[in-house]
Amino acid sequence: MPDLLIELFSEEIPARMQARAAEDLKKRVTDGLVEAGLTYAGAAALSTPRRLTLAVDGLLAESPTIREERKGPKVGAPDKAIEGFLRGAGLTRDQLEERDTPKGAVYFAMIERPGRPAAEIIAEVLEATIRNFPWPKSMRWGAGSLRWVRPLHSILCILSDEAGASIVDMDIEGIKSGNTTRGHRFMAPDEITVTGFDDYSAKLKRAYVVLDARERAEAIWQEATNQAFANGLDVVEDKGLLAEVAGLVEWPVVLMGAIGEEFLELPPEVLQTSMKEHQKFFSVRNPKTGRIERFITVANRETADNGATILAGNQKVLSARLADAKFFWENDLRTVREQGFEPWVEKLESVTFHAQLGSVGGQVNRIAALAQALASKVDADPALALMAAQACKGDLCSEMVFEFPELQGLMGRYYADAAELPAEIGKASEEHYSPLGPSDDVPSEPVSVAVALAEKLDKLTGFWAIDEKPTGSKDPYALRRAALGVIRLVLENDLRLNLKESFEAALQTLLKLAEWQGALLEAKAAEKGATGEELEAAKKRVHDMAHQVEAAIAVTASASSDLLSFFHDRLKVFLRDQGIRHDVIDACIAMDGSDDLTLLVKRARALEDFLKTGDGENLLQGFKRASNILSQAEEKDGVEYSFGADRKFAEDDSEKALFDALAAGGDAISPAIEAEDFAAAMRGMAALRAPIDAFFEAVQVNAENEIVRRNRLNLLSQIRQVCGQVADLTKVEG
Amino acid sequence: MTQTNGAPRSFQEIILRLQNYWAAKGCAVMQPYDMEVGAGTFHPATTLRSLGSKAWAAAYVQPSRRPTDGRYGENPNRLQHYYQYQVLIKPSPPNLQELYLGSLEAIGVDMALHDIRFVEDDWESPTLGAWGLGWEVWCDGMEVSQFTYFQQVGGHDCHPVSGELTYGLERLAMYVLGVDHVMDMPFNDPDALIPLTYGDVFKQTEEEYARWNFDVANTEVLLRHFEEAEAECAAILAQEHQDPKTGKRIIMAHPAYDQCIKASHIFNLLDARGVISVTERQAYIGRVRALAKQCADAFVLTEAGGHAADSAA
């Protein structure tokens, strides 16, 4: 059985696209082959910056012949029907067979689709694959119309078996398939003829090409850590960077260089970010000092001077970059040491947060008001929370963050410390964006928590007010993430917060500050001697914004309950991942106070645990039975049975026992609920299980005697009432 | 051709070597466009000639101005006035990468000692309504050129595709010559009778223009000029295709495009003066793009743009 080797050789493929492209090549080609009847034993795809390679082992030499029998019209049927059948079968009338069937003589067609040689199929499949390749972005070149990620230069496509290798002939817009490739662009640019995968990969290695990206990545990491270790240093791990760098070279050569002494005082994150973003360097840390002292770069070739020229060049570029970073750092430090965050905070007034929600300055004012209000709920000092919130976005106006936006927050911490502000302020600046994802750390320092909550609540209520809610897969302002952030901040810090109150407070703040900001805007425009038109425009903007917020406030109740149900949805997703069923959460959401997430989750966990026990499962059944009988009777009689069950009308012992149990249960459960000890409340409910079961066992609720019947129905309503204190059990499935 | 071997000694030698190299490779060596532009791409030899079906090959130096990059001549790398070397070949030849690497060798970059890399960088010019795919070319970690296969210009699909090479001359030359501050770079041969550095030639003008760009340029006048250029561009393109005087079909794509270039540069100046807000910025870019698009629409109707002469003419 032959093996297939394909190589698509092109100009440099973007590093981030290579791995995916190799997989796509494998999938599309092998799917196509199998569909055409060519099965295979195994397939592997590989990539370098200049080539995508696919090796398929143990391919059928030709597709199997397929025979098919097709039943046609009756003999003597109208010509039209017979002709139609012939067309469909691709035969002529004399090729048809007549057979007697119980229904008379019928035409049969014997269709045979002969197998086709593998080469023919491969050529078709590969051409279709190339023409329809799912590149994230593709291009045309020269005068042709073929699309590829960058110009495609050659196609190597051979089938090989014991007898030797043969080229699978194809020609796509002038690119003819062959059995040759080329080695490293600079170190071995000549043509290489190959006979199969082993020959190909061995020859490429001799021509300075490591075909497997994983092998390149491993070699880079190995060599980098070795060089660092030899100097008593550590390479800062960065898997994303490693994968990217492995996609930029065919023949990795690891070089380590020193960072100029004058840059070592820069924060390590600045060095790391600058080196990674601009130069794709790894950072090398001194474990004793924690400082980043060297860098590792990966060249694509060996040189006679062992990389000395390359390293010197890279060092020079790095110095120029770091000189910039140092310049920004020193300017920023000067600013904060002399004037604190004031100048930056002032500038935020002219940075747009959102066209309808005004400036970042306005946003900061709102966050500050909210953080101050929230402080008491999170055990933070309100004055400190206010100050921290006012400073939290200041670093956005620093030169460093302008250059490296990904350092926002972190630079705020450095600069707050440099300005000798209380440590909590710097910390809040760094942490107030958190948590960013489901696995990101949640701040626990109270001031950070207050500011982080305020930031997210302001964002959510603001976008809710202007009706920019996430829809489907669209969530451009990452509001789902913000809501999850609030959820995790609340739960992981065990906070007691009535979200609806917080939403309303945030909306009120939005309105108040919109008006205030509007007045300011107008005053400024007037002061600048703005022309009538500009003044009008400013007035209009203010008016629009105030109007919108006002409209939202008018429906505050509905906006905030809409936002609350958005939170509940996010909470369900979050808790589902922790193994809590959605119906259990629904049963708890239906209770009062469900905007207190900590309470809600406490309830849900207790219920979830309870339902896993035999008592819980059976109690639920008993409850449902009681509830069903009751609802039916209520519907039939048109009254609500909710009051007045009297033990003296009880006839059966089990009935009396149930009366007693419910009275005792109520006494135990209510205080437990009061104390939010839901597990105790559940235990109280568990005690009801046996009496309820016994009651249903012995007693017919719908008794003939109307007084007895009514009394029993009212008794059932007690079950509903007592059990309903923890959660709305009607919403629980099963 | 007297191609000097070995390392070049001055900024101008690097330019001369590039000129010779691309001339030898068959490019028409053109002269800079006589207007203020932000980059070599704005030269009609690139913008307009990348449109339409006619083959084209040009190489030229283009003085370029980026008012916001002015640093009074003090920053070692940043200038408000600098030079780009631009090559445009249509259709892009299959060996364009090799041709490009040859040009680096021609200016003294020894391929056996340096690490040359093609790193993904997709190019887009919002003001020209143009985009393409390609790379920034790194030499030992430094970006020395931009390499782009044009896909669209002025809103038109490029057919055939042009290959565009842009070299930032100062940066490349500083690297090749081993100079750390642009102003210290020898402009002519250091052994010339009167040796001149880049600073001798440009330090003073960098200061003068930085001051004017940032603080003095009359924004009211500039705003008016912007509007005038915009209006003139539209007025030119609104003319009948047939010239009433000569009776010939003359579509004035180039004069209209001059107005587009003018508007674009004025926008850059206004930007440097800090009088354009974030929201206005997008609007201005959109206005320049609209001009570029109209000029492109007009150019493809001309002969150079591949329009077949009317049989009636």
Tab-separated table of C-alpha atoms in Angstrom, chain A residues 11-17 50 137-145 147-151 153 185-186 245 248-249 278-280 297-305 309-310 312-317 320-321 324 350 352 403, chain B residues 75 77-78 91-98 101 111-122 131 133-136 138-143 147 149-152 157-162 171 174-175 178-180 278-279:
chain	number	residue	atom	x	y	z
A	11	GLU	CA	6.365	32.523	1.149
A	12	GLU	CA	6.357	33.033	4.941
A	13	ILE	CA	3.116	31.927	6.617
A	14	PRO	CA	2.150	34.000	9.680
A	15	ALA	CA	3.258	32.123	12.777
A	16	ARG	CA	-0.154	32.245	14.422
A	17	MET	CA	-1.780	30.455	11.458
A	50	ARG	CA	7.416	28.223	4.571
A	137	LYS	CA	-7.041	35.876	5.602
A	138	SER	CA	-5.858	35.085	2.109
A	139	MET	CA	-4.520	37.004	-0.874
A	140	ARG	CA	-3.904	37.012	-4.598
A	141	TRP	CA	-0.515	37.743	-6.185
A	142	GLY	CA	0.971	38.491	-9.572
A	143	ALA	CA	-1.535	38.259	-12.400
A	144	GLY	CA	-3.274	35.120	-11.119
A	145	SER	CA	-6.488	34.617	-9.250
A	147	ARG	CA	-5.749	32.644	-3.258
A	148	TRP	CA	-3.320	31.491	-0.580
A	149	VAL	CA	-2.062	33.011	2.643
A	150	ARG	CA	1.016	34.322	0.811
A	151	PRO	CA	2.235	33.413	-2.691
A	153	HIS	CA	5.482	28.546	-4.949
A	185	ARG	CA	16.054	30.035	2.700
A	186	PHE	CA	19.634	31.101	3.383
A	245	VAL	CA	8.817	31.983	17.953
A	248	LEU	CA	9.135	32.178	12.899
A	249	VAL	CA	12.129	29.914	12.282
A	278	HIS	CA	8.332	44.354	20.058
A	279	GLN	CA	11.164	41.876	19.773
A	280	LYS	CA	9.666	38.480	20.625
A	297	THR	CA	16.335	35.765	21.132
A	298	VAL	CA	15.934	32.981	18.600
A	299	ALA	CA	17.642	33.449	15.258
A	300	ASN	CA	16.829	31.480	12.135
A	301	ARG	CA	20.364	30.563	11.142
A	302	GLU	CA	23.880	29.656	12.165
A	303	THR	CA	26.636	32.079	11.281
A	304	ALA	CA	30.402	31.984	11.046
A	305	ASP	CA	30.667	34.375	14.010
A	309	THR	CA	26.532	40.089	14.675
A	310	ILE	CA	22.929	39.010	15.104
A	312	ALA	CA	24.731	42.762	18.672
A	313	GLY	CA	22.033	43.960	16.282
A	314	ASN	CA	19.252	42.689	18.489
A	315	GLN	CA	20.854	44.283	21.518
A	316	LYS	CA	20.988	47.592	19.738
A	317	VAL	CA	17.330	47.458	18.783
A	320	ALA	CA	16.543	51.850	21.507
A	321	ARG	CA	13.215	50.373	22.614
A	324	ASP	CA	11.924	54.858	24.997
A	350	SER	CA	-11.151	64.387	27.582
A	352	THR	CA	-13.956	59.110	25.662
A	403	GLU	CA	2.758	52.918	24.792
B	75	ASN	CA	15.454	61.852	19.290
B	77	ASN	CA	15.366	57.836	15.512
B	78	ARG	CA	12.428	60.154	15.071
B	91	PRO	CA	2.240	42.254	-11.508
B	92	SER	CA	4.336	41.179	-8.523
B	93	PRO	CA	7.056	38.886	-9.888
B	94	PRO	CA	7.388	35.388	-8.390
B	95	ASN	CA	10.925	36.131	-7.182
B	96	LEU	CA	10.130	39.411	-5.443
B	97	GLN	CA	11.477	38.157	-2.113
B	98	GLU	CA	14.775	37.183	-3.738
B	101	LEU	CA	17.064	40.265	-0.456
B	111	MET	CA	23.254	37.453	4.407
B	112	ALA	CA	25.718	34.973	5.898
B	113	LEU	CA	26.064	37.001	9.089
B	114	HIS	CA	22.625	38.522	9.589
B	115	ASP	CA	19.272	37.080	10.498
B	116	ILE	CA	16.608	38.183	8.035
B	117	ARG	CA	13.019	37.382	8.866
B	118	PHE	CA	9.640	37.949	7.251
B	119	VAL	CA	7.235	38.674	10.116
B	120	GLU	CA	3.505	38.919	9.490
B	121	ASP	CA	2.330	42.490	9.132
B	122	ASP	CA	-0.768	43.336	7.215
B	131	TRP	CA	-4.901	47.238	2.196
B	133	LEU	CA	-0.938	41.367	3.050
B	134	GLY	CA	2.755	40.925	3.645
B	135	TRP	CA	5.413	41.295	6.262
B	136	GLU	CA	7.684	43.652	8.024
B	138	TRP	CA	13.440	42.131	10.256
B	139	CYS	CA	17.204	42.259	10.138
B	140	ASP	CA	18.597	41.078	13.495
B	141	GLY	CA	15.332	42.031	15.160
B	142	MET	CA	15.060	45.453	13.544
B	143	GLU	CA	12.325	46.323	11.108
B	147	PHE	CA	6.764	44.205	2.083
B	149	TYR	CA	1.094	42.562	-1.842
B	150	PHE	CA	-1.596	45.156	-2.567
B	151	GLN	CA	-5.083	43.704	-2.564
B	152	GLN	CA	-7.159	46.845	-2.706
B	157	ASP	CA	-9.541	45.284	-6.096
B	158	CYS	CA	-6.020	45.152	-7.503
B	159	HIS	CA	-5.853	43.040	-10.664
B	160	PRO	CA	-3.072	42.214	-11.223
B	161	VAL	CA	-1.555	42.528	-7.772
B	162	SER	CA	1.342	44.910	-7.192
B	171	ARG	CA	16.771	53.613	10.006
B	174	MET	CA	21.889	53.880	10.476
B	175	TYR	CA	21.939	50.139	10.950
B	178	GLY	CA	26.545	51.454	12.564
B	179	VAL	CA	25.369	54.900	13.674
B	180	ASP	CA	23.368	55.416	16.873
B	278	VAL	CA	-10.768	61.583	18.684
B	279	THR	CA	-14.212	61.552	17.136
